[in-house]
Coordinates of C-alpha atoms in Angstrom, one line a residue:
Chain A
M29 CA 13.2 10.8 -30.9
T30 CA 9.6 9.5 -30.6
N31 CA 7.6 9.5 -27.4
G32 CA 5.6 6.4 -26.5
R33 CA 2.8 5.3 -24.3
L34 CA 2.6 2.0 -22.5
S35 CA -0.8 0.5 -22.1
N36 CA -1.8 -2.8 -20.5
Q37 CA -4.5 -5.4 -20.3
I38 CA -4.0 -6.3 -16.7
R39 CA -7.5 -5.6 -15.6
R40 CA -9.0 -7.6 -18.4
L41 CA -6.6 -10.5 -17.9
R42 CA -7.4 -10.6 -14.1
F43 CA -11.1 -11.1 -14.8
E44 CA -10.4 -13.7 -17.5
K45 CA -8.3 -15.5 -14.9
G46 CA -11.2 -16.3 -12.7
E47 CA -11.8 -12.8 -11.2
M48 CA -8.3 -12.7 -9.8
T49 CA -8.1 -9.9 -7.2
Q50 CA -5.4 -7.2 -7.3
Q51 CA -4.0 -8.5 -4.1
Q52 CA -3.7 -12.0 -5.4
L53 CA -1.8 -10.7 -8.5
A54 CA 0.3 -8.5 -6.3
D55 CA 1.3 -11.5 -4.1
L56 CA 2.0 -13.6 -7.2
V57 CA 4.4 -11.1 -8.7
G58 CA 5.9 -9.7 -5.4
V59 CA 4.6 -6.1 -5.4
T60 CA 2.0 -4.2 -3.4
R61 CA -1.6 -3.9 -4.4
Q62 CA -1.1 -0.1 -4.8
T63 CA 1.5 -0.9 -7.5
I64 CA -1.0 -3.1 -9.4
I65 CA -3.6 -0.3 -9.1
A66 CA -1.1 2.3 -10.4
M67 CA -0.2 0.0 -13.4
E68 CA -3.9 -0.7 -14.2
Q69 CA -4.5 3.1 -14.2
G70 CA -1.6 3.6 -16.5
K71 CA 0.2 5.7 -13.9
Y72 CA 3.2 3.4 -13.5
A73 CA 5.3 1.7 -16.1
P74 CA 6.8 -1.5 -14.6
S75 CA 10.4 -2.6 -15.1
L76 CA 11.0 -5.4 -17.6
P77 CA 11.5 -8.1 -15.0
L78 CA 8.2 -7.2 -13.3
A79 CA 6.4 -7.1 -16.7
F80 CA 7.7 -10.6 -17.4
R81 CA 6.5 -11.8 -14.0
I82 CA 3.0 -10.4 -14.6
A83 CA 2.9 -12.1 -18.0
R84 CA 3.9 -15.4 -16.5
A85 CA 1.3 -15.0 -13.7
F86 CA -1.3 -14.9 -16.5
G87 CA 0.4 -17.5 -18.6
V88 CA 0.5 -15.3 -21.7
P89 CA 3.2 -13.6 -23.7
L90 CA 4.5 -10.2 -22.7
E91 CA 2.8 -8.6 -25.7
S92 CA -0.6 -9.8 -24.6
V93 CA -0.2 -7.8 -21.4
F94 CA 1.6 -4.7 -22.4
Q95 CA 1.4 -2.7 -25.6
Y96 CA 3.7 0.1 -26.6
E97 CA 2.2 2.8 -28.9
S98 CA 4.6 5.2 -30.5
V99 CA 3.5 8.8 -30.6
S100 CA 5.3 11.1 -33.0
P101 CA 6.1 14.5 -31.6
Chain B
M112 CA -1.0 2.2 5.5
N113 CA 1.8 0.5 3.5
R114 CA 5.4 -0.2 4.6
L115 CA 6.9 3.0 3.0
E116 CA 4.3 5.1 4.8
K117 CA 5.1 3.4 8.1
M118 CA 8.8 4.1 7.5
A119 CA 8.0 7.8 6.7
W120 CA 6.0 8.2 9.9
G121 CA 8.7 6.4 11.9
N122 CA 11.3 8.8 10.5
I123 CA 9.2 11.8 11.4
G124 CA 8.8 10.3 14.9
G125 CA 12.5 9.8 15.2
V126 CA 13.3 13.4 14.2
I127 CA 10.7 14.7 16.8
L128 CA 12.2 12.3 19.4
C129 CA 15.7 13.6 18.7
V130 CA 14.6 17.2 19.0
I131 CA 12.8 16.5 22.3
I132 CA 15.9 14.6 23.7
T133 CA 18.6 17.0 22.6
G134 CA 16.8 20.3 22.4
P135 CA 16.9 21.0 26.2
G136 CA 20.6 20.2 26.2
I137 CA 21.4 22.6 23.4
W138 CA 19.2 25.2 25.0
W139 CA 21.0 24.8 28.4
M140 CA 24.4 24.9 26.6
V141 CA 23.7 28.1 24.7
G142 CA 22.1 29.7 27.8
N143 CA 25.2 29.0 30.0
N144 CA 27.7 29.9 27.2
T145 CA 29.3 26.5 27.5
K146 CA 32.7 26.1 26.0
G147 CA 35.0 23.1 25.1
L148 CA 34.3 19.6 23.9
V149 CA 31.1 19.3 26.0
V150 CA 29.5 21.5 23.4
L151 CA 29.5 18.5 21.1
I152 CA 27.7 16.1 23.4
P153 CA 24.0 17.0 22.5
F154 CA 24.9 16.8 18.8
L155 CA 26.7 13.5 19.2
V156 CA 23.7 12.1 21.2
S157 CA 21.3 13.4 18.6
G158 CA 23.4 12.1 15.7
L159 CA 23.8 8.7 17.3
I160 CA 20.2 8.2 18.2
G161 CA 18.6 9.6 15.1
G162 CA 21.1 9.0 12.4
L163 CA 22.5 5.6 13.1
I164 CA 19.3 3.8 14.3
S165 CA 17.2 5.3 11.6
Y166 CA 19.7 4.4 8.9
L167 CA 20.0 0.8 10.0
K168 CA 16.3 0.5 10.4
N169 CA 15.6 1.8 6.9
M170 CA 18.4 -0.2 5.3
K171 CA 16.9 -3.4 6.8
R172 CA 13.5 -2.5 5.4
W173 CA 14.7 -1.3 2.0
A174 CA 14.8 -4.8 0.5
K175 CA 11.2 -5.3 1.3
F176 CA 9.9 -2.4 -0.8
D177 CA 8.7 -3.1 -4.3
E178 CA 10.2 -1.3 -7.3
R179 CA 7.5 1.4 -7.4
E180 CA 7.9 2.2 -3.7
Q181 CA 11.7 2.3 -4.2
K182 CA 11.2 4.8 -7.0
I183 CA 9.0 7.0 -4.9
A184 CA 11.5 6.8 -2.0
A185 CA 14.4 7.7 -4.5
K186 CA 12.4 10.7 -5.7
A187 CA 11.8 11.8 -2.2
R188 CA 15.5 11.4 -1.3
M189 CA 16.5 13.5 -4.3
L190 CA 14.1 16.3 -3.4
S191 CA 15.1 16.2 0.2
G192 CA 18.7 16.3 -0.8
S193 CA 18.1 19.5 -2.7
V194 CA 16.2 21.0 0.3
F195 CA 19.2 20.1 2.5
T196 CA 21.7 21.8 0.1
I197 CA 19.5 24.9 -0.2
F198 CA 18.9 25.1 3.5
L199 CA 22.6 24.9 4.3
W200 CA 23.4 27.5 1.6
C201 CA 20.8 29.9 2.8
A202 CA 21.6 29.4 6.5
T203 CA 25.3 29.8 6.0
F204 CA 24.9 33.1 4.1
T205 CA 22.2 34.4 6.5
I206 CA 24.5 33.8 9.5
F207 CA 27.4 35.5 7.6
F208 CA 25.3 38.6 7.1
I209 CA 23.9 38.6 10.7
V210 CA 27.2 37.9 12.5
G211 CA 29.4 39.9 10.1
A212 CA 32.6 39.0 8.3
N213 CA 34.9 40.0 11.2
N214 CA 33.1 38.5 14.2
P215 CA 33.5 35.0 15.5
V216 CA 30.8 32.4 15.0
P217 CA 29.9 30.2 18.0
A218 CA 31.3 26.7 17.7
W219 CA 27.9 25.1 18.4
L220 CA 26.3 26.8 15.4
L221 CA 28.0 24.6 12.8
P222 CA 26.8 21.2 14.1
A223 CA 23.5 22.8 15.0
L224 CA 23.1 23.9 11.4
F225 CA 24.2 20.5 10.0
L226 CA 21.8 18.5 12.3
S227 CA 19.0 20.9 11.6
G228 CA 19.6 20.3 7.9
I229 CA 19.6 16.6 8.4
F230 CA 16.3 16.8 10.4
L231 CA 14.8 19.0 7.7
M232 CA 15.9 16.6 5.0
V233 CA 14.4 13.5 6.8
F234 CA 11.2 15.5 7.5
V235 CA 10.9 16.6 3.8
Q236 CA 11.6 13.1 2.5
S237 CA 9.0 11.6 4.8
A238 CA 6.5 14.3 3.9
V239 CA 6.9 13.8 0.2
I240 CA 6.3 10.0 0.6
L241 CA 3.2 10.6 2.7
A242 CA 1.9 13.2 0.3
Q243 CA 2.4 10.9 -2.7
F244 CA 0.4 8.1 -1.1
A245 CA -2.3 10.5 0.1
K246 CA -2.6 11.9 -3.4
E247 CA -3.0 8.3 -4.8
R248 CA -5.7 7.5 -2.2
F249 CA -7.5 10.8 -3.1
N250 CA -7.5 9.9 -6.8
D251 CA -8.8 6.4 -6.1

């Protein structure tokens, strides 16, 4: 079994989306600002429904927001 | 302070309130060597005030938490459940060795142990939640 690491482009996409604040994104996708912070720092991997909501908030495909890198043991 | 932290502080406050309300009753009961069903009154009061109200309050708020908060709360519940089990296990065996195998155990001791375990569990659960968010703030 291979381990993986989930990275994301939320911070970059927020700034490309007219300097959207963490709170604005949090309100759009229905989570707290702390959850957005934790995701941006790579400390929290969101569920699939939340990942889709974030991608839709930016108007981009899921793969543009989240990347999964396989790491061989 | 977020909603989960508010809930945790509320739970700690509830536990302290229950101890303040029922503690003197239990103290008086033990001091007067009370017997009969009246023994259960302080525990029933404590259980009703703390348990039911806190449970209903938390269930109502549960839907408002986002998925990460729910995960933190679930981890805290799991840890506090383990603490509850270990506490009951240790307390039961400690009492067994203190009282002795052939001596009677006071009836009030069992509900007292159970409620103490519940209070400890709620306290640990709340402390874990608060510690998690304090750690996050420190790292930010």
